[in-house]
GROMACS .gro file of C-alpha atoms in nm:
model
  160
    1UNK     CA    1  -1.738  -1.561  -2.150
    2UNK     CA    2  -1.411  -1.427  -2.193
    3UNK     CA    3  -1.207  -1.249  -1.858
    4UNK     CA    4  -1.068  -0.921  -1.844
    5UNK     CA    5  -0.823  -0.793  -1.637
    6UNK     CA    6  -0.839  -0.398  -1.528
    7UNK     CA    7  -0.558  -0.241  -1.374
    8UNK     CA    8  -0.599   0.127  -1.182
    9UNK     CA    9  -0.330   0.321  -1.016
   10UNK     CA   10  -0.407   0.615  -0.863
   11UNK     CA   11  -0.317   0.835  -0.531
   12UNK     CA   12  -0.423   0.638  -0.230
   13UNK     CA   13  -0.606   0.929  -0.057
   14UNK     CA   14  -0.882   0.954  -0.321
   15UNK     CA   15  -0.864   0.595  -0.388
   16UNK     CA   16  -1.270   0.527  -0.485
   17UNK     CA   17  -1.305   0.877  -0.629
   18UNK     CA   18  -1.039   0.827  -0.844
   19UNK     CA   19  -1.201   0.473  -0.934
   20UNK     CA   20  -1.499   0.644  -1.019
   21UNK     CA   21  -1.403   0.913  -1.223
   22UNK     CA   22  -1.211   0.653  -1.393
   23UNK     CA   23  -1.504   0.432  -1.474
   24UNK     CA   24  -1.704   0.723  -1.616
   25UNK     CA   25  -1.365   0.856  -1.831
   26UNK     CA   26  -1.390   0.461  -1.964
   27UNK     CA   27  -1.766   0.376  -1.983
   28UNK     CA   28  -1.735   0.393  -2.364
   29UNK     CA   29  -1.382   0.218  -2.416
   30UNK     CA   30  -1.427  -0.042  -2.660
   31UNK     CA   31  -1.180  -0.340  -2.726
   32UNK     CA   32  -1.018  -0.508  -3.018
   33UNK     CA   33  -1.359  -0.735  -3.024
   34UNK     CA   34  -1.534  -0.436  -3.085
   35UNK     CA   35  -1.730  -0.508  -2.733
   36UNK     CA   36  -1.820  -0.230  -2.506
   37UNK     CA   37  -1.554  -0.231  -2.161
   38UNK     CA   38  -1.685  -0.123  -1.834
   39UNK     CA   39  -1.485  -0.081  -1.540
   40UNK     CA   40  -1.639  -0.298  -1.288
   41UNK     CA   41  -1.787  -0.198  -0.948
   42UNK     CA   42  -1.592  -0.443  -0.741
   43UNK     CA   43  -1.273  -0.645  -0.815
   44UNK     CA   44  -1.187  -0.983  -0.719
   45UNK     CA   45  -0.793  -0.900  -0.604
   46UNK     CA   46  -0.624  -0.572  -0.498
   47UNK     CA   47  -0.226  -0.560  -0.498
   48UNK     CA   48  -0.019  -0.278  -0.311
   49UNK     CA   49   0.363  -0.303  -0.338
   50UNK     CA   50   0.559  -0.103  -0.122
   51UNK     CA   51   0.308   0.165  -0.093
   52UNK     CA   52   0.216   0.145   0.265
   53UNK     CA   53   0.560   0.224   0.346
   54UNK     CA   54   0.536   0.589   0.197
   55UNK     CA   55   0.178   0.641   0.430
   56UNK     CA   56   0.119   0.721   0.797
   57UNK     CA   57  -0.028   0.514   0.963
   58UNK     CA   58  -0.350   0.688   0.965
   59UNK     CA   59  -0.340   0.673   0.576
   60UNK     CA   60  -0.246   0.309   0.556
   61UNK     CA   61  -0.569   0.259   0.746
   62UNK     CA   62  -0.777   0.503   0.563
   63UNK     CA   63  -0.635   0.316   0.233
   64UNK     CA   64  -0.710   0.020   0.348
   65UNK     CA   65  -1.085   0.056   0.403
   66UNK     CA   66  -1.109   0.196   0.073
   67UNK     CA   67  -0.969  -0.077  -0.091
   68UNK     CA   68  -1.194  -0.330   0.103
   69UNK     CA   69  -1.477  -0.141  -0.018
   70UNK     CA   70  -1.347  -0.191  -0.387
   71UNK     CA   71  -1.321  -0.600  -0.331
   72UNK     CA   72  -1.572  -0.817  -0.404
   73UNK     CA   73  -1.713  -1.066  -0.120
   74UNK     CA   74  -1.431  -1.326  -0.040
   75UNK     CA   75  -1.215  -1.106  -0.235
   76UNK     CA   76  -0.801  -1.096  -0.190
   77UNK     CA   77  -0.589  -0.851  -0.095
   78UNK     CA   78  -0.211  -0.852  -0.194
   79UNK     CA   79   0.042  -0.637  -0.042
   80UNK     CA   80   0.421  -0.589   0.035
   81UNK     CA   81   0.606  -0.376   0.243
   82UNK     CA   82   0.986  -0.332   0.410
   83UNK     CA   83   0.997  -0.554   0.726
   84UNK     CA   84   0.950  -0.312   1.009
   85UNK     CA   85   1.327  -0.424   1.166
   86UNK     CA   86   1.459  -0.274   0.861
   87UNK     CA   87   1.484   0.033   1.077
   88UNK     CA   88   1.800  -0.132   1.189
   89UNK     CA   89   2.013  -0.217   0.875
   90UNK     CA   90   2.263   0.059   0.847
   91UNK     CA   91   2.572  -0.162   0.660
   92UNK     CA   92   2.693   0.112   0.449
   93UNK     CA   93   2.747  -0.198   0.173
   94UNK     CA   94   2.340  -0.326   0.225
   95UNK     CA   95   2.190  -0.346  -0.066
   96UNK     CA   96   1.876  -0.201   0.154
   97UNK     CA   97   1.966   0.039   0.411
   98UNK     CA   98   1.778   0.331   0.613
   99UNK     CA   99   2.007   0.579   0.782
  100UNK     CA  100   2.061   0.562   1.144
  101UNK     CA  101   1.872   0.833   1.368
  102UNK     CA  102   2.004   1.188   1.485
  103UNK     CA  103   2.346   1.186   1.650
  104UNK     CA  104   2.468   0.819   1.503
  105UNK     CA  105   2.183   0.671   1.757
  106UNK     CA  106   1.930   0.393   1.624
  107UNK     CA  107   1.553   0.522   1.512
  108UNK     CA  108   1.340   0.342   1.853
  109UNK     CA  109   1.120   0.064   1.720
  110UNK     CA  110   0.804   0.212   1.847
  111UNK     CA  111   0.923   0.554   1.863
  112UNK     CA  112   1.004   0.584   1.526
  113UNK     CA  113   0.630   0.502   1.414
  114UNK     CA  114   0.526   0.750   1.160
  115UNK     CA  115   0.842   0.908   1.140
  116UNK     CA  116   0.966   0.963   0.739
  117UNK     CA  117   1.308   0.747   0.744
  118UNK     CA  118   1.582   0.822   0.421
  119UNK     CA  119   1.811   0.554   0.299
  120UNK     CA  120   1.947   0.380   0.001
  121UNK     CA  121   1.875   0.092  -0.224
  122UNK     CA  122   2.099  -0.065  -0.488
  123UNK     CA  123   1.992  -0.135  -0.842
  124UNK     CA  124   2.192  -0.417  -0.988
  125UNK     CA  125   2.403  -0.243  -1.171
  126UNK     CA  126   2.552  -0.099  -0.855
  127UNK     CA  127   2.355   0.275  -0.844
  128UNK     CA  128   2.248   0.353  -0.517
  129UNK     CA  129   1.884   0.501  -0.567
  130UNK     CA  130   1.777   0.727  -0.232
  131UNK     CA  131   1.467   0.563  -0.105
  132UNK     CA  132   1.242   0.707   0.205
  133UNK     CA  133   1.019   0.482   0.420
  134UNK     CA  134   0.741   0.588   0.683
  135UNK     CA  135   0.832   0.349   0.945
  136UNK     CA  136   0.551   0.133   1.133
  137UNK     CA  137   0.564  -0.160   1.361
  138UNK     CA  138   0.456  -0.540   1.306
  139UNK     CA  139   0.157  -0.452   1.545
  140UNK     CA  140   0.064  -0.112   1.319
  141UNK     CA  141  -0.006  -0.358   1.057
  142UNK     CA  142  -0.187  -0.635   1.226
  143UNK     CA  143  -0.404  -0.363   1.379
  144UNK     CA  144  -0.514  -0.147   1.067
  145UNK     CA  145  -0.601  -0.465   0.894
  146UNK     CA  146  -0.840  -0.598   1.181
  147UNK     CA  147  -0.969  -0.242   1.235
  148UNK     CA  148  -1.101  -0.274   0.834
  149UNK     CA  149  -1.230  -0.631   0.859
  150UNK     CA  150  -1.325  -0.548   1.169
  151UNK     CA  151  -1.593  -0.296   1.053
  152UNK     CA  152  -1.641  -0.091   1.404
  153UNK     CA  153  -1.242   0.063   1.375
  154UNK     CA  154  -1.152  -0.045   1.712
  155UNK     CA  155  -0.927  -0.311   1.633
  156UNK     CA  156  -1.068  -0.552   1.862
  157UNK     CA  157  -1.203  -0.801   1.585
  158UNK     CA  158  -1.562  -0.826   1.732
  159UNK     CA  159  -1.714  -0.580   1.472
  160UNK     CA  160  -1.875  -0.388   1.741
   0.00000   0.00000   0.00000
């Protein structure tokens, strides 16, 4: 049997809807073999570059479950994001930077969580493109991905 590969994009806050009204827009897609496609009910990878850093923390962890509900048993989940001590690259001639906090002062590690941070980055070319990034620590991370394996949502790993 043959593989297929289905890729879906769509807003991370109606993540499963959005996979479902997808699957019913394509339940009668047909390939260039002339066999019927159906969007299947669980996938064996999910990939999310840089999109955690545009969510709150609560979203990150409400996108998160949803995508673990869309994997497949012993499925794999990919995903990128900023290192969280990016909050302090301010080099004007970074290729990355984030600017620095009100006043000239530096954004607070952990008081900066959830707080929308504007910057640059640098195509190749040379164009500065503006950028924004929700900042979050290491630890918001580590925690939002035990809370969904975890099952219960208190982080703790012990599923109850």
């Amino acid at each position: 049997e043959s593989s297929h590969h289905y890729y879906y994009c769509a807003s991370s806050c109606d993540l499963l809807e959005g996979l479902e009204r997808e699957r019913n827009n394509k339940g009668n897609d047909y390939g260039n073999d002339n066999k019927k496609r159906k969007i299947p009910k669980f996938f064996d990878v999910a990939m999310a570059v840089f999109l955690f850093n545009y969510l709150t923390t609560d979203e990150m962890r409400t996108t998160m479950k949803q995508i673990y509900a869309a994997l497949k048993p012993g499925g794999i989940f990919v995903f990128s994001v900023p290192h969280p001590s990016m909050i302090y690259c301010h080099d004007k001639e970074a290729i990355f930077r984030l600017e620095e906090g009100p006043n000239g002062k530096e954004h607070g590690y952990f008081s900066a969580v959830d707080q929308k941070l504007l910057g640059h980055i640098s195509t190749v070319d040379g164009t500065k493109l503006n950028i924004m990034s929700v900042h979050k620590t290491l630890n918001d991370y580590i925690h939002a991905i035990r809370d969904v394996c975890d099952g219960d949502g208190d982080g703790d790993g012990d599923g109850d």
